[in-house]
mmCIF file of C-alpha atoms and ligand atoms in Angstrom:
data_model
loop_
_atom_site.group_PDB
_atom_site.id
_atom_site.type_symbol
_atom_site.label_atom_id
_atom_site.label_comp_id
_atom_site.label_asym_id
_atom_site.label_seq_id
_atom_site.Cartn_x
_atom_site.Cartn_y
_atom_site.Cartn_z
ATOM 1 C CA MET A 22 132.526 130.286 79.507
ATOM 2 C CA ASN A 23 134.056 129.684 76.068
ATOM 3 C CA VAL A 24 135.261 126.096 76.139
ATOM 4 C CA THR A 25 136.846 124.117 73.310
ATOM 5 C CA ALA A 26 134.769 121.031 72.589
ATOM 6 C CA ILE A 27 136.469 117.648 72.723
ATOM 7 C CA HIS A 28 135.229 115.669 69.759
ATOM 8 C CA PRO A 29 134.703 111.913 69.289
ATOM 9 C CA GLY A 30 138.001 110.233 68.502
ATOM 10 C CA ALA A 31 139.674 111.791 71.552
ATOM 11 C CA THR A 32 140.596 109.770 74.646
ATOM 12 C CA LEU A 33 138.777 110.382 77.921
ATOM 13 C CA GLY A 34 139.829 109.255 81.389
ATOM 14 C CA VAL A 35 137.770 108.064 84.311
ATOM 15 C CA LEU A 36 138.940 107.677 87.906
ATOM 16 C CA GLY A 37 137.240 104.650 89.424
ATOM 17 C CA GLY A 38 136.268 101.507 87.581
ATOM 18 C CA GLY A 39 133.106 100.231 89.283
ATOM 19 C CA GLN A 40 129.779 99.871 87.510
ATOM 20 C CA LEU A 41 129.375 103.638 87.191
ATOM 21 C CA GLY A 42 132.781 103.920 85.527
ATOM 22 C CA ALA A 43 131.892 100.990 83.266
ATOM 23 C CA MET A 44 128.597 102.591 82.229
ATOM 24 C CA PHE A 45 130.395 105.893 81.511
ATOM 25 C CA ALA A 46 133.005 104.008 79.454
ATOM 26 C CA THR A 47 130.300 102.141 77.526
ATOM 27 C CA ALA A 48 128.481 105.394 76.673
ATOM 28 C CA ALA A 49 131.724 107.131 75.693
ATOM 29 C CA ARG A 50 132.839 104.258 73.452
ATOM 30 C CA ARG A 51 129.463 104.187 71.739
ATOM 31 C CA MET A 52 129.968 107.887 71.028
ATOM 32 C CA GLY A 53 133.371 107.249 69.437
ATOM 33 C CA TYR A 54 135.732 108.114 72.292
ATOM 34 C CA ALA A 55 138.577 105.959 73.576
ATOM 35 C CA ILE A 56 138.700 105.367 77.330
ATOM 36 C CA VAL A 57 141.401 105.054 79.967
ATOM 37 C CA VAL A 58 140.166 103.624 83.271
ATOM 38 C CA TRP A 59 142.257 104.201 86.376
ATOM 39 C CA ASP A 60 141.342 101.964 89.298
ATOM 40 C CA PRO A 61 143.766 100.253 91.672
ATOM 41 C CA ASP A 62 141.534 97.161 91.790
ATOM 42 C CA PRO A 63 142.394 94.822 88.887
ATOM 43 C CA GLU A 64 138.935 93.240 89.204
ATOM 44 C CA ALA A 65 137.077 96.540 88.753
ATOM 45 C CA PRO A 66 134.399 95.961 86.057
ATOM 46 C CA ALA A 67 135.294 99.015 83.933
ATOM 47 C CA HIS A 68 138.760 97.642 83.101
ATOM 48 C CA ARG A 69 137.063 95.167 80.773
ATOM 49 C CA ILE A 70 135.551 97.993 78.731
ATOM 50 C CA ALA A 71 138.590 100.291 78.736
ATOM 51 C CA ASP A 72 140.912 100.823 75.765
ATOM 52 C CA SER A 73 143.655 100.978 78.355
ATOM 53 C CA SER A 74 143.841 100.653 82.114
ATOM 54 C CA LEU A 75 145.931 101.891 84.987
ATOM 55 C CA ILE A 76 145.926 99.562 87.976
ATOM 56 C CA HIS A 77 147.989 101.698 90.335
ATOM 57 C CA PRO A 78 147.230 103.453 93.606
ATOM 58 C CA PHE A 79 145.796 106.938 93.089
ATOM 59 C CA THR A 80 148.903 108.286 94.847
ATOM 60 C CA ASP A 81 151.289 106.932 92.175
ATOM 61 C CA ASP A 82 152.996 109.847 90.386
ATOM 62 C CA SER A 83 154.152 107.839 87.390
ATOM 63 C CA ALA A 84 150.575 106.579 86.860
ATOM 64 C CA ARG A 85 149.341 110.157 87.039
ATOM 65 C CA GLN A 86 151.849 111.197 84.404
ATOM 66 C CA ALA A 87 150.860 108.280 82.162
ATOM 67 C CA PHE A 88 147.154 109.127 82.601
ATOM 68 C CA THR A 89 147.797 112.806 81.812
ATOM 69 C CA ARG A 90 149.727 111.922 78.663
ATOM 70 C CA GLN A 91 146.927 109.724 77.372
ATOM 71 C CA VAL A 92 143.701 111.604 78.072
ATOM 72 C CA ARG A 93 142.225 114.909 76.863
ATOM 73 C CA ALA A 94 139.810 115.271 79.818
ATOM 74 C CA ALA A 95 138.870 113.342 82.936
ATOM 75 C CA THR A 96 135.956 112.654 85.194
ATOM 76 C CA TYR A 97 135.306 110.322 88.099
ATOM 77 C CA GLU A 98 132.695 107.751 88.988
ATOM 78 C CA TRP A 99 132.312 108.587 92.661
ATOM 79 C CA GLU A 100 133.075 111.353 95.117
ATOM 80 C CA ASN A 101 135.635 109.468 97.195
ATOM 81 C CA VAL A 102 138.452 109.715 94.638
ATOM 82 C CA PRO A 103 141.237 111.964 96.008
ATOM 83 C CA ALA A 104 140.498 115.655 95.383
ATOM 84 C CA ASP A 105 144.269 116.315 95.494
ATOM 85 C CA LEU A 106 144.728 114.034 92.492
ATOM 86 C CA CYS A 107 141.951 115.845 90.606
ATOM 87 C CA GLU A 108 143.587 119.157 91.407
ATOM 88 C CA GLN A 109 146.936 117.939 90.081
ATOM 89 C CA LEU A 110 145.280 116.611 86.913
ATOM 90 C CA GLU A 111 143.486 119.926 86.453
ATOM 91 C CA ARG A 112 146.828 121.664 85.890
ATOM 92 C CA GLU A 113 147.125 119.662 82.668
ATOM 93 C CA LEU A 114 143.579 118.966 81.461
ATOM 94 C CA PRO A 115 139.893 119.613 82.166
ATOM 95 C CA VAL A 116 138.487 117.635 85.087
ATOM 96 C CA ARG A 117 134.697 117.858 85.338
ATOM 97 C CA PRO A 118 133.193 118.331 87.878
ATOM 98 C CA SER A 119 136.198 120.342 89.143
ATOM 99 C CA SER A 120 138.309 119.504 92.204
ATOM 100 C CA ARG A 121 136.842 122.586 93.917
ATOM 101 C CA VAL A 122 133.319 121.196 93.532
ATOM 102 C CA LEU A 123 134.525 117.740 94.575
ATOM 103 C CA ARG A 124 136.084 119.121 97.792
ATOM 104 C CA VAL A 125 132.823 120.791 98.812
ATOM 105 C CA ILE A 126 130.763 117.694 98.084
ATOM 106 C CA GLN A 127 132.997 114.963 99.472
ATOM 107 C CA ASP A 128 132.871 116.373 102.988
ATOM 108 C CA ARG A 129 129.354 116.166 104.441
ATOM 109 C CA ILE A 130 129.992 119.111 106.747
ATOM 110 C CA GLU A 131 131.300 121.330 103.926
ATOM 111 C CA GLN A 132 128.470 120.259 101.655
ATOM 112 C CA LYS A 133 125.670 120.936 104.128
ATOM 113 C CA THR A 134 127.239 124.231 105.230
ATOM 114 C CA PHE A 135 127.482 125.294 101.569
ATOM 115 C CA LEU A 136 123.888 124.343 100.774
ATOM 116 C CA ARG A 137 122.549 126.029 103.899
ATOM 117 C CA SER A 138 124.483 129.208 103.117
ATOM 118 C CA HIS A 139 122.677 129.301 99.759
ATOM 119 C CA GLY A 140 119.272 129.100 101.398
ATOM 120 C CA LEU A 141 118.740 125.407 100.584
ATOM 121 C CA ALA A 142 117.074 123.241 103.258
ATOM 122 C CA VAL A 143 119.271 120.593 104.928
ATOM 123 C CA PRO A 144 118.748 118.679 108.207
ATOM 124 C CA ALA A 145 119.811 120.518 111.379
ATOM 125 C CA PHE A 146 123.369 119.419 112.153
ATOM 126 C CA SER A 147 126.424 120.012 114.310
ATOM 127 C CA THR A 148 130.073 119.071 113.880
ATOM 128 C CA LEU A 149 132.160 116.723 116.046
ATOM 129 C CA THR A 150 135.952 116.872 115.983
ATOM 130 C CA SER A 151 136.471 114.177 118.604
ATOM 131 C CA PRO A 152 134.425 111.180 119.823
ATOM 132 C CA ASP A 153 134.192 112.781 123.301
ATOM 133 C CA GLU A 154 132.051 115.577 121.913
ATOM 134 C CA LEU A 155 129.304 113.105 121.061
ATOM 135 C CA GLY A 156 128.059 112.888 124.669
ATOM 136 C CA ARG A 157 127.941 116.674 125.033
ATOM 137 C CA GLN A 158 126.153 117.310 121.716
ATOM 138 C CA THR A 159 123.696 114.434 121.829
ATOM 139 C CA VAL A 160 120.622 116.228 123.030
ATOM 140 C CA PRO A 161 116.954 115.574 122.246
ATOM 141 C CA PRO A 162 114.929 115.458 120.103
ATOM 142 C CA PHE A 163 115.907 111.893 119.187
ATOM 143 C CA PRO A 164 116.649 110.068 116.990
ATOM 144 C CA LEU A 165 119.872 111.556 115.656
ATOM 145 C CA VAL A 166 122.318 110.148 113.148
ATOM 146 C CA CYS A 167 126.078 110.466 113.380
ATOM 147 C CA LYS A 168 128.049 110.123 110.120
ATOM 148 C CA THR A 169 131.726 110.307 109.214
ATOM 149 C CA ALA A 170 132.325 113.636 107.452
ATOM 150 C CA THR A 171 134.099 111.929 104.567
ATOM 151 C CA ALA A 172 134.245 108.575 102.807
ATOM 152 C CA GLY A 173 130.887 107.119 103.955
ATOM 153 C CA TYR A 174 128.465 105.632 101.457
ATOM 154 C CA ASP A 175 125.483 103.249 101.303
ATOM 155 C CA GLY A 176 124.856 103.732 105.029
ATOM 156 C CA LYS A 177 128.487 102.833 105.920
ATOM 157 C CA GLY A 178 130.068 105.071 108.559
ATOM 158 C CA GLN A 179 126.656 105.970 110.041
ATOM 159 C CA TRP A 180 125.231 105.349 113.473
ATOM 160 C CA LYS A 181 121.667 106.031 114.556
ATOM 161 C CA ILE A 182 121.269 107.331 118.089
ATOM 162 C CA ARG A 183 117.798 106.700 119.530
ATOM 163 C CA ARG A 184 118.464 107.766 123.119
ATOM 164 C CA THR A 185 121.278 109.132 125.304
ATOM 165 C CA GLU A 186 122.190 105.585 126.396
ATOM 166 C CA ASP A 187 123.253 104.752 122.788
ATOM 167 C CA CYS A 188 126.120 107.245 122.999
ATOM 168 C CA PRO A 189 128.870 105.165 124.680
ATOM 169 C CA ALA A 190 128.667 102.400 122.055
ATOM 170 C CA VAL A 191 128.713 104.893 119.178
ATOM 171 C CA GLN A 192 131.531 106.813 120.845
ATOM 172 C CA GLN A 193 133.581 103.607 120.948
ATOM 173 C CA GLU A 194 132.906 103.017 117.251
ATOM 174 C CA LEU A 195 134.022 106.562 116.413
ATOM 175 C CA ALA A 196 137.189 106.111 118.467
ATOM 176 C CA ARG A 197 137.907 102.774 116.767
ATOM 177 C CA ASN A 198 137.643 104.335 113.305
ATOM 178 C CA GLN A 199 139.330 107.601 114.229
ATOM 179 C CA ARG A 200 142.159 108.875 111.980
ATOM 180 C CA PRO A 201 144.167 112.093 112.329
ATOM 181 C CA GLY A 202 141.795 114.936 111.416
ATOM 182 C CA SER A 203 138.629 112.789 111.582
ATOM 183 C CA ARG A 204 135.380 114.757 111.879
ATOM 184 C CA TRP A 205 131.770 113.652 112.135
ATOM 185 C CA ILE A 206 128.428 115.240 111.480
ATOM 186 C CA LEU A 207 125.574 114.800 113.931
ATOM 187 C CA GLU A 208 122.244 115.249 112.151
ATOM 188 C CA GLU A 209 118.631 115.308 113.204
ATOM 189 C CA TRP A 210 116.824 112.200 111.933
ATOM 190 C CA VAL A 211 114.420 113.713 109.423
ATOM 191 C CA PRO A 212 110.883 112.283 109.812
ATOM 192 C CA PHE A 213 110.410 112.055 106.072
ATOM 193 C CA GLU A 214 107.386 110.587 104.308
ATOM 194 C CA ARG A 215 109.268 109.508 101.245
ATOM 195 C CA GLU A 216 112.735 109.645 99.708
ATOM 196 C CA LEU A 217 113.133 111.270 96.322
ATOM 197 C CA SER A 218 116.009 112.150 94.018
ATOM 198 C CA ILE A 219 116.588 114.160 90.907
ATOM 199 C CA LEU A 220 119.365 114.247 88.326
ATOM 200 C CA VAL A 221 120.568 117.597 87.095
ATOM 201 C CA VAL A 222 123.045 118.057 84.265
ATOM 202 C CA ARG A 223 124.976 121.283 83.763
ATOM 203 C CA GLY A 224 127.084 122.022 80.701
ATOM 204 C CA THR A 225 130.208 124.109 80.209
ATOM 205 C CA ASP A 226 127.949 126.956 78.985
ATOM 206 C CA GLY A 227 126.188 127.076 82.366
ATOM 207 C CA GLN A 228 122.900 125.724 80.965
ATOM 208 C CA SER A 229 121.269 123.003 83.021
ATOM 209 C CA GLN A 230 118.518 120.444 82.620
ATOM 210 C CA THR A 231 116.748 118.231 85.112
ATOM 211 C CA TYR A 232 115.436 114.697 84.656
ATOM 212 C CA PRO A 233 112.079 113.738 86.192
ATOM 213 C CA LEU A 234 111.850 113.448 89.964
ATOM 214 C CA VAL A 235 112.038 109.802 91.120
ATOM 215 C CA GLU A 236 111.024 107.987 94.312
ATOM 216 C CA ASN A 237 113.495 105.722 96.113
ATOM 217 C CA VAL A 238 113.109 102.927 98.627
ATOM 218 C CA HIS A 239 116.154 102.019 100.735
ATOM 219 C CA GLU A 240 116.876 98.870 102.747
ATOM 220 C CA ASP A 241 119.646 99.034 105.385
ATOM 221 C CA GLY A 242 120.806 102.381 103.963
ATOM 222 C CA ILE A 243 121.163 100.896 100.449
ATOM 223 C CA LEU A 244 118.982 101.812 97.497
ATOM 224 C CA ARG A 245 116.658 98.919 96.634
ATOM 225 C CA GLN A 246 114.106 100.404 94.246
ATOM 226 C CA THR A 247 113.551 103.547 92.180
ATOM 227 C CA VAL A 248 110.205 104.491 90.634
ATOM 228 C CA VAL A 249 109.952 107.076 87.861
ATOM 229 C CA PRO A 250 108.162 109.395 87.703
ATOM 230 C CA ALA A 251 107.595 109.989 91.428
ATOM 231 C CA ASP A 252 103.930 110.106 92.378
ATOM 232 C CA VAL A 253 103.960 113.634 93.811
ATOM 233 C CA PRO A 254 102.107 116.881 93.093
ATOM 234 C CA GLN A 255 103.605 118.965 90.268
ATOM 235 C CA ALA A 256 104.518 121.668 92.821
ATOM 236 C CA VAL A 257 106.847 119.199 94.595
ATOM 237 C CA ALA A 258 108.455 118.145 91.292
ATOM 238 C CA ASP A 259 108.985 121.809 90.362
ATOM 239 C CA LEU A 260 110.416 122.620 93.790
ATOM 240 C CA ALA A 261 112.898 119.712 93.521
ATOM 241 C CA ALA A 262 113.986 120.757 90.026
ATOM 242 C CA GLY A 263 114.507 124.340 91.194
ATOM 243 C CA MET A 264 116.540 123.264 94.234
ATOM 244 C CA ALA A 265 118.726 120.951 92.126
ATOM 245 C CA ARG A 266 119.432 123.640 89.536
ATOM 246 C CA ASP A 267 120.128 126.282 92.200
ATOM 247 C CA ALA A 268 122.552 124.033 94.079
ATOM 248 C CA VAL A 269 124.571 123.071 91.006
ATOM 249 C CA GLN A 270 124.617 126.643 89.758
ATOM 250 C CA ALA A 271 125.797 127.857 93.176
ATOM 251 C CA LEU A 272 128.582 125.254 92.999
ATOM 252 C CA ASP A 273 129.310 126.305 89.389
ATOM 253 C CA GLY A 274 129.414 122.578 88.709
ATOM 254 C CA VAL A 275 129.799 121.060 85.249
ATOM 255 C CA GLY A 276 128.662 117.484 84.803
ATOM 256 C CA VAL A 277 125.939 115.189 86.109
ATOM 257 C CA PHE A 278 124.727 115.618 89.688
ATOM 258 C CA CYS A 279 122.106 113.820 91.727
ATOM 259 C CA MET A 280 120.286 115.498 94.584
ATOM 260 C CA GLU A 281 118.774 113.139 97.193
ATOM 261 C CA LEU A 282 115.779 114.616 98.991
ATOM 262 C CA PHE A 283 113.464 113.888 101.910
ATOM 263 C CA LEU A 284 109.799 114.736 101.282
ATOM 264 C CA MET A 285 108.049 115.930 104.429
ATOM 265 C CA ALA A 286 104.360 115.463 105.203
ATOM 266 C CA ASP A 287 103.702 119.163 104.571
ATOM 267 C CA GLY A 288 105.280 119.057 101.083
ATOM 268 C CA ARG A 289 108.623 120.598 102.114
ATOM 269 C CA LEU A 290 111.817 119.122 100.705
ATOM 270 C CA VAL A 291 115.024 118.691 102.718
ATOM 271 C CA ILE A 292 118.294 117.808 100.973
ATOM 272 C CA ASN A 293 120.025 114.656 102.172
ATOM 273 C CA GLU A 294 123.036 114.963 99.886
ATOM 274 C CA ILE A 295 124.327 115.708 96.409
ATOM 275 C CA ALA A 296 126.488 113.346 94.380
ATOM 276 C CA PRO A 297 128.762 114.935 91.734
ATOM 277 C CA ARG A 298 128.259 112.082 89.269
ATOM 278 C CA PRO A 299 125.660 109.768 87.756
ATOM 279 C CA HIS A 300 123.717 107.964 90.433
ATOM 280 C CA ASN A 301 122.224 104.546 91.046
ATOM 281 C CA SER A 302 118.755 106.129 91.185
ATOM 282 C CA GLY A 303 119.392 107.425 87.633
ATOM 283 C CA HIS A 304 120.055 104.012 86.077
ATOM 284 C CA TYR A 305 116.517 104.021 84.664
ATOM 285 C CA THR A 306 117.771 106.660 82.179
ATOM 286 C CA LEU A 307 119.736 103.917 80.383
ATOM 287 C CA ASP A 308 116.529 102.229 79.257
ATOM 288 C CA ALA A 309 113.734 104.763 79.729
ATOM 289 C CA CYS A 310 115.089 108.130 78.489
ATOM 290 C CA THR A 311 116.203 109.553 75.169
ATOM 291 C CA VAL A 312 119.693 110.294 76.549
ATOM 292 C CA SER A 313 121.109 108.485 79.595
ATOM 293 C CA GLN A 314 122.877 110.070 82.543
ATOM 294 C CA PHE A 315 126.140 108.514 81.299
ATOM 295 C CA GLU A 316 125.886 110.032 77.825
ATOM 296 C CA GLN A 317 125.237 113.372 79.563
ATOM 297 C CA GLN A 318 128.389 112.837 81.618
ATOM 298 C CA VAL A 319 130.335 112.409 78.366
ATOM 299 C CA ARG A 320 128.664 115.428 76.765
ATOM 300 C CA ALA A 321 129.266 117.715 79.748
ATOM 301 C CA LEU A 322 132.876 116.535 80.066
ATOM 302 C CA CYS A 323 133.533 117.203 76.384
ATOM 303 C CA GLY A 324 131.816 120.604 76.228
ATOM 304 C CA LEU A 325 129.144 119.263 73.834
ATOM 305 C CA PRO A 326 125.485 120.329 73.928
ATOM 306 C CA LEU A 327 123.528 118.466 76.587
ATOM 307 C CA GLY A 328 121.150 115.788 75.381
ATOM 308 C CA GLU A 329 117.402 115.600 75.749
ATOM 309 C CA VAL A 330 116.169 114.360 79.120
ATOM 310 C CA ARG A 331 112.782 113.092 77.931
ATOM 311 C CA LEU A 332 111.247 110.111 79.752
ATOM 312 C CA LEU A 333 110.035 107.595 77.159
ATOM 313 C CA SER A 334 108.274 105.268 79.570
ATOM 314 C CA PRO A 335 107.417 104.945 83.250
ATOM 315 C CA ALA A 336 109.917 102.607 84.883
ATOM 316 C CA VAL A 337 110.926 100.839 88.069
ATOM 317 C CA MET A 338 114.573 100.014 88.747
ATOM 318 C CA LEU A 339 115.270 97.175 91.164
ATOM 319 C CA ASN A 340 118.816 96.730 92.485
ATOM 320 C CA LEU A 341 120.292 93.256 92.681
ATOM 321 C CA ILE A 342 122.244 93.195 95.934
ATOM 322 C CA GLY A 343 124.610 90.487 97.192
ATOM 323 C CA ASP A 344 123.199 87.005 96.708
ATOM 324 C CA ASP A 345 120.282 88.309 94.582
ATOM 325 C CA VAL A 346 122.601 87.872 91.639
ATOM 326 C CA ARG A 347 122.941 84.108 92.264
ATOM 327 C CA LEU A 348 119.160 83.776 92.319
ATOM 328 C CA VAL A 349 118.742 85.785 89.142
ATOM 329 C CA THR A 350 121.370 83.881 87.205
ATOM 330 C CA ALA A 351 120.026 80.534 88.425
ATOM 331 C CA ALA A 352 116.447 81.387 87.498
ATOM 332 C CA ALA A 353 116.984 83.782 84.568
ATOM 333 C CA ARG A 354 114.693 81.782 82.284
ATOM 334 C CA ASP A 355 111.676 82.227 84.565
ATOM 335 C CA LEU A 356 112.468 85.662 85.882
ATOM 336 C CA LEU A 357 113.111 87.338 82.556
ATOM 337 C CA ASP A 358 109.690 86.230 81.404
ATOM 338 C CA VAL A 359 108.304 89.304 83.201
ATOM 339 C CA PRO A 360 107.275 91.740 80.427
ATOM 340 C CA GLY A 361 109.372 94.907 80.181
ATOM 341 C CA ALA A 362 112.238 93.504 82.290
ATOM 342 C CA ILE A 363 115.731 94.596 81.169
ATOM 343 C CA LEU A 364 118.691 92.963 82.919
ATOM 344 C CA HIS A 365 122.001 94.660 83.760
ATOM 345 C CA LEU A 366 124.677 92.615 85.551
ATOM 346 C CA TYR A 367 127.902 94.371 86.446
ATOM 347 C CA GLY A 368 130.261 91.415 86.074
ATOM 348 C CA LYS A 369 131.633 91.608 89.612
ATOM 349 C CA ARG A 370 133.370 88.333 90.349
ATOM 350 C CA VAL A 371 133.118 88.473 94.140
ATOM 351 C CA ILE A 372 129.658 88.475 95.723
ATOM 352 C CA ARG A 373 129.475 90.179 99.107
ATOM 353 C CA PRO A 374 126.452 90.990 101.269
ATOM 354 C CA LYS A 375 125.225 94.537 100.511
ATOM 355 C CA ARG A 376 127.318 94.710 97.303
ATOM 356 C CA LYS A 377 125.476 96.091 94.270
ATOM 357 C CA MET A 378 125.788 93.338 91.662
ATOM 358 C CA GLY A 379 123.342 94.510 89.002
ATOM 359 C CA HIS A 380 119.898 95.944 88.446
ATOM 360 C CA ILE A 381 116.754 95.315 86.470
ATOM 361 C CA SER A 382 114.652 97.989 84.797
ATOM 362 C CA PHE A 383 110.954 97.338 84.326
ATOM 363 C CA LEU A 384 109.321 99.461 81.656
ATOM 364 C CA ALA A 385 105.548 99.568 81.306
ATOM 365 C CA PRO A 386 102.844 101.856 79.902
ATOM 366 C CA THR A 387 101.980 103.073 83.424
ATOM 367 C CA ARG A 388 103.821 103.420 86.719
ATOM 368 C CA THR A 389 101.322 101.040 88.341
ATOM 369 C CA GLU A 390 102.088 98.314 85.782
ATOM 370 C CA ALA A 391 105.839 98.848 86.142
ATOM 371 C CA LEU A 392 105.485 98.520 89.927
ATOM 372 C CA ALA A 393 103.432 95.351 89.531
ATOM 373 C CA ALA A 394 106.087 93.816 87.270
ATOM 374 C CA ALA A 395 108.869 94.702 89.734
ATOM 375 C CA SER A 396 106.907 93.320 92.640
ATOM 376 C CA LYS A 397 106.137 90.073 90.772
ATOM 377 C CA PHE A 398 109.818 89.716 90.036
ATOM 378 C CA HIS A 399 110.851 90.575 93.603
ATOM 379 C CA SER A 400 108.455 88.030 95.068
ATOM 380 C CA ARG A 401 109.997 85.315 92.887
ATOM 381 C CA LEU A 402 113.454 86.270 94.093
ATOM 382 C CA VAL A 403 113.555 83.792 96.966
ATOM 383 C CA PRO A 404 116.130 81.025 97.370
ATOM 384 C CA THR A 405 113.753 78.049 97.343
ATOM 385 C CA GLN A 406 112.212 78.959 94.000
ATOM 386 C CA ALA A 407 115.510 79.943 92.384
ATOM 387 C CA SER A 408 117.054 76.569 93.148
ATOM 388 C CA GLU A 409 114.097 74.595 91.779
HETATM 389 P P1 AMP B 9 123.295 108.657 103.182
HETATM 390 O O1 AMP B 9 124.455 107.727 103.015
HETATM 391 O O2 AMP B 9 123.616 109.872 103.989
HETATM 392 O O3 AMP B 9 122.654 108.978 101.870
HETATM 393 O O4 AMP B 9 122.188 107.855 104.009
HETATM 394 C C1 AMP B 9 121.638 106.622 103.553
HETATM 395 C C2 AMP B 9 120.183 106.553 103.953
HETATM 396 O O5 AMP B 9 120.044 106.690 105.384
HETATM 397 C C3 AMP B 9 119.305 107.661 103.391
HETATM 398 O O6 AMP B 9 118.881 107.362 102.087
HETATM 399 C C4 AMP B 9 118.155 107.665 104.395
HETATM 400 O O7 AMP B 9 117.290 106.579 104.184
HETATM 401 C C5 AMP B 9 118.863 107.441 105.695
HETATM 402 N N1 AMP B 9 119.261 108.745 106.301
HETATM 403 C C6 AMP B 9 120.465 109.334 106.243
HETATM 404 N N2 AMP B 9 120.459 110.499 106.904
HETATM 405 C C7 AMP B 9 119.234 110.674 107.406
HETATM 406 C C8 AMP B 9 118.602 111.690 108.188
HETATM 407 N N3 AMP B 9 119.263 112.777 108.638
HETATM 408 N N4 AMP B 9 117.286 111.523 108.493
HETATM 409 C C9 AMP B 9 116.606 110.429 108.080
HETATM 410 N N5 AMP B 9 117.145 109.430 107.342
HETATM 411 C C10 AMP B 9 118.435 109.539 107.012
#
């Protein structure tokens, strides 16, 4: 692929203005690019970093024309932006990853079918096109998990089914949320030992690089903590890197991708999902790597050489969710005393339960010390102490 590079000084566009869009915009501005953020929510954090903003619905044609006039290339901060919009933009400018890749990834059924057809391990699954089918397809072994095919994230739009008797309640939920064309995926609940993820970056020249494998801990379907590097045998790390590269090459994707994996007791890896963008579990790269996932997003978008993915220090990333942010701001003087702690708050004005409000990276000479620092911090993060 012979692609014209887009050099610093040009204007780049990003669809979606949450923290991921803001971190992309910050990296791009540092590298000398101007940024247009398009997000219908006026409170979206990335608007504050943008050179200019569009606060229109993604279906607004005049906003699309204005965006197209202003930017040389575009990307997005999450996979639930409309693929139709990306396809329309693509007629005028590069969109990376492409709308074709986005369409495969944003539908769980399409994504898993694609991965499986390329010989990559995914959980056993079947497809539901109506809530009634749930009863017929819900057969042991339990548990199973039913997910909306599109638009779910952070455990939203997911129902665990532990036994046949759970079906009527889940069926009602599906019916309540049903839209024309709604589909669901019914997956086996994978009895994983640990959850891992890996970032892979692929440039316009087809070359790819992987970051170190990391280990993730989730609470209520939301990422709480990431540890890098993962404490796994080298063979597992190599297997993950190979799977991530193969998947993104099969997609012919250009940009930053994150593959989420389940590690089985026997050392096998099963893919949970791929995100076509920088990922929360890759936030450690901001503080602990030579080049962050967001700078790579800029480089891949602009057809520049990819940056080095070297890990400079073991790290633990702890998400600040919902009210955590109140506790941290109230007790910042004590909490930030923990050596190696680096604070990132996203500037979201409204605190909601389960909302990602910020994160803290803990860097230390060893993974054990980084874990100890994160755990010390976490144990102090309790309301009574914060209000003292
Ligand atoms: P997802 O939104 O699909 O990434 O799911 C959020 C979290 O739910 C995952 O990180 C897992 O902890 C859990 N999960 C989702 N699907 C499965 C599955 N098939 N088996 C076991 N755990 C799952």
